[in-house]
Every structure is written in C-alpha cells, then in structure tokens.
Short mmCIF file of C-alpha atoms and ligand atoms in Angstrom, two decimals:
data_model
loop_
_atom_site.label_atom_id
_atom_site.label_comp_id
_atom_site.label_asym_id
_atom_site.label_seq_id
_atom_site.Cartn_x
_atom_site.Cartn_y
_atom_site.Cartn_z
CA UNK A 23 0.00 0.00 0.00
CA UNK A 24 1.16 3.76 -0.87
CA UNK A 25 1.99 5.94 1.87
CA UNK A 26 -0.08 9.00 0.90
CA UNK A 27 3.11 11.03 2.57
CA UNK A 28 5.09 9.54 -0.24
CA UNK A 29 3.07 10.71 -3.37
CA UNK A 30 4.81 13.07 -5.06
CA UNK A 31 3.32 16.86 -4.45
CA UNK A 32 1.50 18.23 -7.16
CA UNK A 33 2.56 21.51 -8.14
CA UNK A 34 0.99 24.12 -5.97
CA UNK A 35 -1.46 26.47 -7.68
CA UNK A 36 -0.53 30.20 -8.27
CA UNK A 37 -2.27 32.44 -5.53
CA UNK A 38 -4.22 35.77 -7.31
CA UNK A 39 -5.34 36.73 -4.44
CA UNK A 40 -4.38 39.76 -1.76
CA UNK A 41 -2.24 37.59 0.64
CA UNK A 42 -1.82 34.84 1.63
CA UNK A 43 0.19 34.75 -1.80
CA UNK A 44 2.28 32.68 -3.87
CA UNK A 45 6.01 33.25 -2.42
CA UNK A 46 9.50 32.64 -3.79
CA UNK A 47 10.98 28.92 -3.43
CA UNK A 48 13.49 30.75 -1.06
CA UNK A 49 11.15 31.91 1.07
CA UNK A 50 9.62 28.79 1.67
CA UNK A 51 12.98 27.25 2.36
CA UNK A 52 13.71 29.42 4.91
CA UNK A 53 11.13 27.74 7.20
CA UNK A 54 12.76 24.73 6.67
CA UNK A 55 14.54 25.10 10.42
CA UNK A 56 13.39 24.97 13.88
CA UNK A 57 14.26 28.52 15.47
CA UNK A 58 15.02 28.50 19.25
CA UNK A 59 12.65 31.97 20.83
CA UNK A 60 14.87 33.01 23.35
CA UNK A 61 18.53 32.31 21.20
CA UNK A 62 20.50 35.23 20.43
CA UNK A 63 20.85 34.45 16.99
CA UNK A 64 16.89 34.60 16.49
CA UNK A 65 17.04 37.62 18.29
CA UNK A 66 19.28 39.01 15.88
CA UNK A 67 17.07 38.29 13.33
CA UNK A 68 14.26 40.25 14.87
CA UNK A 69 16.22 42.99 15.64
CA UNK A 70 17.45 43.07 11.89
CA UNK A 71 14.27 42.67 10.44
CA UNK A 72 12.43 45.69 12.45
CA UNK A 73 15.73 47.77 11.11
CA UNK A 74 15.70 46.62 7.52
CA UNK A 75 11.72 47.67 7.55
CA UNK A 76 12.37 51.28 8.56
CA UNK A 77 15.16 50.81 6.11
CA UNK A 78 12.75 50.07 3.23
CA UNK A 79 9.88 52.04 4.40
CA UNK A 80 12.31 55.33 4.00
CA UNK A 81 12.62 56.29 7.83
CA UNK A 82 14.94 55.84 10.61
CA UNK A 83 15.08 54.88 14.51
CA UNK A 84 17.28 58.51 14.59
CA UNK A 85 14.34 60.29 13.14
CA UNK A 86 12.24 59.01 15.67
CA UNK A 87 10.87 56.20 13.73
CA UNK A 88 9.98 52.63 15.35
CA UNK A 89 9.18 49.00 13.92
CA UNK A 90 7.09 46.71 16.36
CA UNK A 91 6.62 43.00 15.54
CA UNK A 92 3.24 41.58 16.36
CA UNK A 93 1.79 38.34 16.48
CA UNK A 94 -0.98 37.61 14.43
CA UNK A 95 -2.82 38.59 11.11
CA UNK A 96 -3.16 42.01 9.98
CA UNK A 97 -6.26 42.78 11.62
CA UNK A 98 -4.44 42.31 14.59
CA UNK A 99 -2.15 44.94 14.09
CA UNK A 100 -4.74 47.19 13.26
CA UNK A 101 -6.90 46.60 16.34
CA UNK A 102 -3.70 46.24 17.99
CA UNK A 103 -3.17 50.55 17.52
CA UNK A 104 -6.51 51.31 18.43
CA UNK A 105 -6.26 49.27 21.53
CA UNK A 106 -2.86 50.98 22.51
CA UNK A 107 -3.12 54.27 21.64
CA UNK A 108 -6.24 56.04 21.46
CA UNK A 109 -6.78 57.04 25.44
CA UNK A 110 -9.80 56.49 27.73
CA UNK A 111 -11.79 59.68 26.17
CA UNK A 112 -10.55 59.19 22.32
CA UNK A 113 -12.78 59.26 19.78
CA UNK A 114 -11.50 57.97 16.14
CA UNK A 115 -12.83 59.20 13.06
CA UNK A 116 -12.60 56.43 9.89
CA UNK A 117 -12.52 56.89 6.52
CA UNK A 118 -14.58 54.17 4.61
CA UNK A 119 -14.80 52.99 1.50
CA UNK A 120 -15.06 49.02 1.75
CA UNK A 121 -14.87 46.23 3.86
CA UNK A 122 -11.13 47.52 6.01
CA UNK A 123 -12.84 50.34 6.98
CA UNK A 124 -15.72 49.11 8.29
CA UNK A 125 -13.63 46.30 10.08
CA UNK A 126 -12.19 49.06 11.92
CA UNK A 127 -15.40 50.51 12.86
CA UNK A 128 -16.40 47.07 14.22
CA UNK A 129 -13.43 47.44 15.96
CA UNK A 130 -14.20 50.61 17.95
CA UNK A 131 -17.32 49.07 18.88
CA UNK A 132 -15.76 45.52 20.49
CA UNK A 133 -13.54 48.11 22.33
CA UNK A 134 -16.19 50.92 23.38
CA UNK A 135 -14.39 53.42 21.66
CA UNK A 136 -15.93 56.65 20.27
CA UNK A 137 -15.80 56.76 16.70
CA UNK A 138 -17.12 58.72 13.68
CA UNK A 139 -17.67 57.26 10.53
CA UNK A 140 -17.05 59.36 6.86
CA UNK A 141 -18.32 56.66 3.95
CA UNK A 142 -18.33 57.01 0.11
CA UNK A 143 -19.75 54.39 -1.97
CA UNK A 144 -16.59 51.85 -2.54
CA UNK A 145 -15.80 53.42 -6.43
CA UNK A 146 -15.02 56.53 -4.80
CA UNK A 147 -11.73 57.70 -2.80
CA UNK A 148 -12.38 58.91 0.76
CA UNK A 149 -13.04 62.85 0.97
CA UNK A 150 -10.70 65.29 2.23
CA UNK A 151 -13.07 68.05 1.79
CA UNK A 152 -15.61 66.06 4.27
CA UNK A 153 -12.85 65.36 6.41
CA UNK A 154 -11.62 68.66 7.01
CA UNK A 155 -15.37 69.41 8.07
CA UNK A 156 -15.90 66.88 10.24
CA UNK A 157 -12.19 67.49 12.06
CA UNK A 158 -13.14 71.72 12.29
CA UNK A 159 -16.84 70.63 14.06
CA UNK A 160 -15.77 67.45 16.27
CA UNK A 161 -13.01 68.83 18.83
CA UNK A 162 -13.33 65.52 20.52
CA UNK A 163 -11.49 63.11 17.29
CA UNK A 164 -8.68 62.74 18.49
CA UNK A 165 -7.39 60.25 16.08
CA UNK A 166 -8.03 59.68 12.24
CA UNK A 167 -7.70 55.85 10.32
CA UNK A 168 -7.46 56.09 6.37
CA UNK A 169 -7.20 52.56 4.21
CA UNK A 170 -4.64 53.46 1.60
CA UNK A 171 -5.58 50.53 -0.86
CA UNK A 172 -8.89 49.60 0.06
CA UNK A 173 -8.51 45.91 -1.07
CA UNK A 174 -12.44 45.35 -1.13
CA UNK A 175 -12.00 46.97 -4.60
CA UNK A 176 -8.57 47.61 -5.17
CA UNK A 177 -9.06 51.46 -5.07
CA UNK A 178 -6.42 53.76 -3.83
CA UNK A 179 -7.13 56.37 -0.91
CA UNK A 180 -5.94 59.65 -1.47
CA UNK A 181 -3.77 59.16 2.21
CA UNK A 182 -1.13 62.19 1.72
CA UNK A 183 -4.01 64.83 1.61
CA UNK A 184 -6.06 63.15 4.16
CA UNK A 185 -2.75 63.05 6.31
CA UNK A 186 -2.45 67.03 5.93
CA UNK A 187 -5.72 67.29 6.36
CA UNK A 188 -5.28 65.34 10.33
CA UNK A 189 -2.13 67.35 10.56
CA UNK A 190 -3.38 70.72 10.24
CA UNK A 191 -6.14 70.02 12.88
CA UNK A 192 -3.39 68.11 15.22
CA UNK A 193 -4.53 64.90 15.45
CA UNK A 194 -3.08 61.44 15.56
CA UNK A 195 -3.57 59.50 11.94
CA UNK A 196 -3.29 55.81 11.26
CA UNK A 197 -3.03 54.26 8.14
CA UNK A 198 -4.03 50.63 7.55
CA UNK A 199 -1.49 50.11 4.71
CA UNK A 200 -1.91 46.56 4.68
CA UNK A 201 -2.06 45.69 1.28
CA UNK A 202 0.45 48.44 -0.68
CA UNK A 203 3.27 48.82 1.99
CA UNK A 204 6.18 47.10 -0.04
CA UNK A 205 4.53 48.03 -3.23
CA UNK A 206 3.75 51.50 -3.22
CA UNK A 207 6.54 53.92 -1.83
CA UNK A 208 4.91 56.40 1.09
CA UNK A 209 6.43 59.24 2.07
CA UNK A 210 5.71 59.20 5.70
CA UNK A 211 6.82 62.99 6.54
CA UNK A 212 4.96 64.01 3.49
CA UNK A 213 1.64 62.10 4.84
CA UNK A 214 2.22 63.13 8.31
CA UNK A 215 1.52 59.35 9.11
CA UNK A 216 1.63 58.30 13.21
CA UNK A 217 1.14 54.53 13.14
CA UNK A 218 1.42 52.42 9.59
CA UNK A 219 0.04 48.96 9.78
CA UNK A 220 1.42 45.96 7.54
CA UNK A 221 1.88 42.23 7.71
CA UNK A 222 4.13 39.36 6.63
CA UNK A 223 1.71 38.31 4.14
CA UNK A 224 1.06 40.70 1.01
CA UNK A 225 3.10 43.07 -0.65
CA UNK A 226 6.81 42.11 1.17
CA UNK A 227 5.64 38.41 -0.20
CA UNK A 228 6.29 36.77 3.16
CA UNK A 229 3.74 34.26 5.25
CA UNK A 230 1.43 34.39 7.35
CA UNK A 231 1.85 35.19 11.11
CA UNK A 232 2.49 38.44 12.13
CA UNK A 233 1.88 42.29 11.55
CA UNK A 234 3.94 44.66 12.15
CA UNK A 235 3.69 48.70 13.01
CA UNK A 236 6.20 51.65 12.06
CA UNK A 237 5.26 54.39 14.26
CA UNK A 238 6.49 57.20 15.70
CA UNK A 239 8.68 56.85 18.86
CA UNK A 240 7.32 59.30 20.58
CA UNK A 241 3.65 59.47 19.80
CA UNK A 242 3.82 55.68 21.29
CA UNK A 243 5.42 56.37 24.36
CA UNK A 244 3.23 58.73 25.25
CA UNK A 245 0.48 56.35 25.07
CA UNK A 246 1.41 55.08 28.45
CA UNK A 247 -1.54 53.66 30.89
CA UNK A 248 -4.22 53.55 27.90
CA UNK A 249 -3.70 50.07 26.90
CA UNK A 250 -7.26 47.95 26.67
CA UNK A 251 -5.31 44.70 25.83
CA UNK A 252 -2.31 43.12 27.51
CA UNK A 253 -1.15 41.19 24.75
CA UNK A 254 -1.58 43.52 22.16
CA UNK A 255 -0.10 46.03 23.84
CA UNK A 256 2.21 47.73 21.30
CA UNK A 257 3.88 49.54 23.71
CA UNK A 258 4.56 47.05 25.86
CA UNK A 259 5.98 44.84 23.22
CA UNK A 260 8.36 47.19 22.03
CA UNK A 261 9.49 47.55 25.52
CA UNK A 262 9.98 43.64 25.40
CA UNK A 263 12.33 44.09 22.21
CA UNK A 264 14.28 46.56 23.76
CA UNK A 265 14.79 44.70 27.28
CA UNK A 266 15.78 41.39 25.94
CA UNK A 267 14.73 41.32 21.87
CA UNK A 268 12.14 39.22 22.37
CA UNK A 269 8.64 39.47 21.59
CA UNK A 270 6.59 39.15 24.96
CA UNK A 271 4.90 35.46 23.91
CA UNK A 272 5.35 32.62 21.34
CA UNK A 273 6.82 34.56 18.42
CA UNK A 274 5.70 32.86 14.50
CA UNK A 275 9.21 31.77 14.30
CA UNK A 276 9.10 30.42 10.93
CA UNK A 277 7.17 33.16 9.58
CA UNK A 278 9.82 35.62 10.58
CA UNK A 279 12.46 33.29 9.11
CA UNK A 280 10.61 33.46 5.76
CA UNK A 281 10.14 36.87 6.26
CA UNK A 282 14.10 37.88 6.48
CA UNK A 283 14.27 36.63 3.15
CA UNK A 284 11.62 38.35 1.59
CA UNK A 285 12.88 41.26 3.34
CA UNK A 286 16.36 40.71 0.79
CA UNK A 287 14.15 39.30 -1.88
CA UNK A 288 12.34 43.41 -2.10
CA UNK A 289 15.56 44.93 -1.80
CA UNK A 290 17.30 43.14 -4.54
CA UNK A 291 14.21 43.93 -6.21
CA UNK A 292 14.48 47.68 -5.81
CA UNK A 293 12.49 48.32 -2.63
CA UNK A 294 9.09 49.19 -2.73
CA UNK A 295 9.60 51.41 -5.96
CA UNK A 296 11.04 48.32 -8.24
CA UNK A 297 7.96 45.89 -6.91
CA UNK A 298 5.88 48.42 -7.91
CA UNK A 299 6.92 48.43 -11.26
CA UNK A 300 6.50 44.55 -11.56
CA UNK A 301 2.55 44.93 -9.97
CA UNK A 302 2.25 47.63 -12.32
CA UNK A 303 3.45 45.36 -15.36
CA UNK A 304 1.09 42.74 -14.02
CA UNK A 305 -1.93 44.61 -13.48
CA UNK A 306 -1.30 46.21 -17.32
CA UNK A 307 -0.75 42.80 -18.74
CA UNK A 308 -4.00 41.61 -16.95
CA UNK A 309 -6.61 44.20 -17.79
CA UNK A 310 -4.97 43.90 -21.61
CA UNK A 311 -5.68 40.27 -21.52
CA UNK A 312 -8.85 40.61 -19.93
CA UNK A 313 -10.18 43.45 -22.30
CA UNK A 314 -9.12 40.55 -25.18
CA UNK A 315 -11.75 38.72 -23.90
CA UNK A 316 -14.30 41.08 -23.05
CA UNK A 317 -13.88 41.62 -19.49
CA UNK A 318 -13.01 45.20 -17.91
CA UNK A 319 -12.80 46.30 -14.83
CA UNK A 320 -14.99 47.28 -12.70
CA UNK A 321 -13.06 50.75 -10.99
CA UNK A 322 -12.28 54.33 -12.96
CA UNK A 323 -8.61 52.87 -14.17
CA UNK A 324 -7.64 56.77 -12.59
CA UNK A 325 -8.26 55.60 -8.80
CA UNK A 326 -7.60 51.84 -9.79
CA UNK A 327 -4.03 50.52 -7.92
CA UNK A 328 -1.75 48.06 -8.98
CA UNK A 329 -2.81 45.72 -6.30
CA UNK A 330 -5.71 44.03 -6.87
CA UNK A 331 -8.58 44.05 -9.21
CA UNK A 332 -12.27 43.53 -9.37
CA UNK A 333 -13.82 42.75 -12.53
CA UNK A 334 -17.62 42.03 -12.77
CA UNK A 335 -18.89 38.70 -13.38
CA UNK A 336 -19.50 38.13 -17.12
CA UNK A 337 -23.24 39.47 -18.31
CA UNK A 338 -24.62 35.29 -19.31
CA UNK A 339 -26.75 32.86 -17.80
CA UNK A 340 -24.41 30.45 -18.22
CA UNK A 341 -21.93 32.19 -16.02
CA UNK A 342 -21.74 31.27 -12.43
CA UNK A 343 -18.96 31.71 -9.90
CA UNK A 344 -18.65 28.36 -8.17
CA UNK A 345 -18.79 26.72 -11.50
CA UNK A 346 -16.01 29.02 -13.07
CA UNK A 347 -13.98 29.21 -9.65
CA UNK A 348 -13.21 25.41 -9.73
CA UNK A 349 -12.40 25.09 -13.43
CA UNK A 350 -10.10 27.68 -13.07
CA UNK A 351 -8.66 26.16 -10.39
CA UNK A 352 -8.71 23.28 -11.96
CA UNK A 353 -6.00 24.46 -14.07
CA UNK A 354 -3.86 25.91 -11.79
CA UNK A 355 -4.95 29.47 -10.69
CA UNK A 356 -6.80 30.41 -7.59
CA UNK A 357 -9.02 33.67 -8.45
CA UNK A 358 -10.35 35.25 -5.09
CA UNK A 359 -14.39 36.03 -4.86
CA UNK A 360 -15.90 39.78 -4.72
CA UNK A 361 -16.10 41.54 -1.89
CA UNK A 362 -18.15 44.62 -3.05
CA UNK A 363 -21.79 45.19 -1.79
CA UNK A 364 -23.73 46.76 -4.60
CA UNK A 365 -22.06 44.43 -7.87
CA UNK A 366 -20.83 40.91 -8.16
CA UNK A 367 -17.84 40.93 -9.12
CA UNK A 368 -14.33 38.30 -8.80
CA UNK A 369 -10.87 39.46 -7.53
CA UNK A 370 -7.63 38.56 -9.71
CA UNK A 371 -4.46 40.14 -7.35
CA UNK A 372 -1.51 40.91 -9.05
CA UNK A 373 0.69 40.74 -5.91
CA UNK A 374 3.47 37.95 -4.85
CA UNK A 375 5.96 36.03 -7.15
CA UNK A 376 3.96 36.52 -10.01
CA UNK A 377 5.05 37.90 -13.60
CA UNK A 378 3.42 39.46 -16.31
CA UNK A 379 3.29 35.68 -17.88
CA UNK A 380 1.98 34.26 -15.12
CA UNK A 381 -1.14 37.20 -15.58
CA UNK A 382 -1.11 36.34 -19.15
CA UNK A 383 -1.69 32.30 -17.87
CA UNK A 384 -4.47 33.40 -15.75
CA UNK A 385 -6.28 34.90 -18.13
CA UNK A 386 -6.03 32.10 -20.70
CA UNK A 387 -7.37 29.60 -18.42
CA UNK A 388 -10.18 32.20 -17.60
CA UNK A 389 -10.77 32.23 -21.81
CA UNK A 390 -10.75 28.32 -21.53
CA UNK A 391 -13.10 27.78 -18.44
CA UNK A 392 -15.62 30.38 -19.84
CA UNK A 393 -15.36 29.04 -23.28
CA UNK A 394 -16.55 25.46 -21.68
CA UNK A 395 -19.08 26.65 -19.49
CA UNK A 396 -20.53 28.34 -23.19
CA UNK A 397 -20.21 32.01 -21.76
CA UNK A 398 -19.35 33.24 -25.68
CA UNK A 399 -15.80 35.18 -25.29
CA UNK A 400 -14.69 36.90 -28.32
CA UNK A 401 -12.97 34.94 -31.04
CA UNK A 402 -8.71 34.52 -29.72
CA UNK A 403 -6.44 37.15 -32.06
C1 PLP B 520 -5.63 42.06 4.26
C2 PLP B 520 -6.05 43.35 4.81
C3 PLP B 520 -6.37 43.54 6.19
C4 PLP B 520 -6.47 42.43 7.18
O1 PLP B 520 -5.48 41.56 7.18
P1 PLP B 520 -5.62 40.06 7.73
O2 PLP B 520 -4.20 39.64 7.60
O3 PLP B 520 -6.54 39.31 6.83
O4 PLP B 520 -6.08 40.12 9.12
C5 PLP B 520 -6.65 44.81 6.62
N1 PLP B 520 -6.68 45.84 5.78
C6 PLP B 520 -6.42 45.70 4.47
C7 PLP B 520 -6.48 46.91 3.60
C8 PLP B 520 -6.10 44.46 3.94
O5 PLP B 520 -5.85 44.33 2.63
#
C-alpha cells in the first residue's frame, strides 16, 4: 500500500489573491529550520528585520521612527493601535470605502471606543473636503484611520491629503497600509503618518503570522496607561524588544524566518519602488488580456491601484462563480471572490511572485473555463 506522505506533491497552484500569496521557493525554504525563541541568533534576526523595515519604508530609529513585531494577522495589528493608543476619552474618526474600513469601525465598537464614521460608496476615494469638516466641528477626534488601498475593490485612498488634512487640525492618523506597503513607496513625513500597519503576508511576499507597526517613537510612548489589551499592547511589546529582543509570547518563528528573506528578496528587487513596477506590469498585462476577452474592470482605471482588481462577473446565464472558480482552479490558478456590496464581481491580485506571464496564464485559463461553461468570449487574435 502507498503511503499518501510519499506521493509526489502536485505543483501548488498560483495564488491571485491579496495575501496569503504565492512566495518565492526561497522563502519557503527558509522555514525549513526549527528557530530556538529566546537564542540570540533569532534575536538578531528580529532585531534586523524591524531595522531593515524602517530601512525600506524610508525612515529611521534617529528620526524618531519605530518598527514593532506583532503576532498575528493584519487585523491584529490594526486593532492592535486602536487598543494601545487612542486614550480612555478618544474618539476615532474612519474613513470608509469598503470592507477595512468598516472592520475598523467594528473594531471601535468591540472596544467601546468613540468613533465617527465618513463613507463614500466603494468606487469613490475617501473625501478630504468632508474630512476637514468633520475634524473643524468634532473637537473631541482625536485620532483619524485612512485605508490606503482599500482591497475590497482595489481602489487607492488619497492618504497624503487626508494626512495634511489630520495634521493641520493636530490629530493622531493611522493608516491601515496593509495591502500596498512594499509596493507603493509612502512618504511618511509628506503624509504626516503616526502609526502604519502591515503584515508578513502581502506586498513584502512573506507568510502568514504576524503584523507589524512603524510608528512614531514618541507618539507611542506617550500612550502610556491607555492600553485595553495586555497582549496587544504595542507599547509594551516594544518595551519587550528593547529589554531582551524578544517578543513578549510565542513569536511565529518560521514566519519571521521566511520573512528575512523576503525582506532581501524586495531589496534586490528595488524596494518598494522596483515591486511596484512589476505589480504595475502585471496589473497592465491583466486588464490587456482581460479586455481581449471582453472583461473590464470594474473601478475608474484613474483611482484603480496596482494591487488588486475587481472585474464584474460576465453578463450570461451560463456564467456562475462556483462553476467558473473550480475550473479555473482546476488548471492551476486560484481567483479570489468579490467583496463589493452593490455588484458581483471576482478578484484577480496581481501581488506575490507573479510575472506578467503568469497574468497572461491566468487569463487564458479564464478564456478556456468560460469558453466550456458556453459564456461566448470573443474569437482569440
Ligand atoms: C488584508 C487586509 C487587512 C487584514 O489583514 P488580515 O491579515 O486578513 O487580518 C486589513 N486591511 C487591508 C487593507 C487588507 O488588505
């Protein structure tokens, strides 16, 4: 009898989606040891990572600049801020325009904090204007969270003129910069930006396990007292790196293996401004492709980022997503499901070790899954 641990592995299937993604062979490799938590030489590693992100990210510990390491998804990191650092009588205002922002404002809720909500449909950028308004009438925001790409859609916020905006009235702003840090560069003095949350998992094309926060020094340490949560306590964990370099419980020790080399995997690339000219190549190649066959998306292309795109489904009765999911799995490609509220739509990401003729692949096994469910596509050129 076969030992089912003994059949060989089938390739894995490419990952168009907004993280988890596909990674490099390398990266993969590099969780191919058993760390020891508490060793020096893991230590190092932290230490070196939480430099090499303020490295990439354009800023510096001497400017005031910190990187703290936290376990768990994104979300995590996110919460993780307005746990810390919003005190007892904060009030948050959030700009909304899909499914992040309204996570955070289920977040304020689980943790009783005052909030005020600015939405515009999910096709259009978050306001400014409105913000500027709201800021001049509510004295009591004290703190402001903008999603920069809003990965519901794929549409970019606006998040240097909402950061001069919360500047000019002096308060605190956050930016949930999940899905572009690594990919976009951000010019953190030019947005004014307090706390940036990221993780492992999307644009640095690392995996799963942690988040992490650049922040200003200060603007954290003065955040003393407020925390809701010990163990996402940002400050507290940072005071955990600097007392011994650990993080305060069970780090994702593999995860942050993987994620040194991604780390040297987007600076060989160029840092965040070479990546983005590979997403960019993808997400040109894609909506070419796509167009071939009749599909286009469904955001202006002048607010549309390089991350991720939504297209919606095809206009046939023969078309239906479950049905066209698995065949394109099938052959190879994992497409991720809509997330928008008012039009059905499917996600193709153009973010992790993927290449314009990978996008190119995609979208030929798209043609050929449509083609045998009879949704007509336009004749192949
Ligand atoms: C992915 C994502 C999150 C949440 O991250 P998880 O890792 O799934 O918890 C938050 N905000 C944005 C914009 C994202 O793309």
């Amino acid at each position: 009898m076969q030992n089912a641990v003994a059949l060989p592995t089938p390739k894995d299937q490419l990952l168009f989606t907004p993280g988890p993604l596909t990674t490099s062979l390398a990266v993969k490799q590099a969780m191919l040891h058993d760390a020891g938590s508490w060793h020096w030489e893991f230590n190092g590693k932290v230490k070196a990572i939480r430099e090499k992100l303020l490295s990439i990210a354009g800023i510096s510990r001497a400017q005031g600049w910190e990187a703290v390491l936290l376990q768990g998804s994104g979300t995590f990191g996110v919460e993780a801020v307005f746990l810390t650092g919003v005190p007892p009588e904060g009030k948050v205002a959030v700009l909304s325009n899909g499914a992040y922002g309204e996570r955070a404002v289920l977040m304020l809720q689980h943790a009783r904090i005052a909030h005020a909500v600015l939405r515009t449909p999910e096709d259009v950028p978050n306001d400014p204007a409105a913000l500027d308004q709201l800021l001049a009438s509510d004295p009591a925001i004290t703190h402001v969270l903008a999603v920069h790409c809003e990965t519901t859609t794929g549409i970019l916020n606006p998040i240097q003129e909402i950061g001069a905006v919360t500047r000019r009235h002096g308060r605190t702003y956050i930016v949930d910069a999940m899905s572009s840090f690594g990919a976009y560069p951000i010019d953190f003095e030019a947005c004014g930006i307090d706390y940036l949350i990221s993780s492992a998992n999307k644009c640095v094309e690392g995996v799963p396990g942690f988040s992490f926060v650049l922040c200003r020094r200060a603007v954290l340490l003065a955040t003393e007292g407020w925390a809701r949560s010990l163990s996402m306590n940002l400050l507290d964990q940072l005071k955990g790196f600097e007392k011994n370099g650990q993080f305060r419980y069970t780090p994702p020790t593999h995860a942050i293996l993987a994620f040194e080399q991604a780390l040297a995997e987007l600076d060989i690339e160029g840092g965040p401004a070479g990546r983005a000219n590979r997403y960019r190549e993808n997400h040109r190649t894609l909506v070419e492709a796509m167009a071939r066959i009749g599909l286009s998306p469904y955001l202006n292309p002048a607010v549309q980022s390089h991350i991720i795109t939504s297209f919606p489904y095809p206009n046939h009765p023969a078309y239906n997503w479950t049905d066209f999911y698995s065949r394109v799995a099938g052959k190879g490609f994992l497409l991720y499901p809509g997330k928008i509220s008012k039009a059905d739509t499917f996600r193709i990401g153009n973010i992790g070790r993927l290449f314009p003729a990978d996008m190119r692949a995609v979208v030929y096994a798209i043609r050929e899954a449509l083609v045998e469910m009879g949704v007509p596509v336009p004749p192949a050129q």
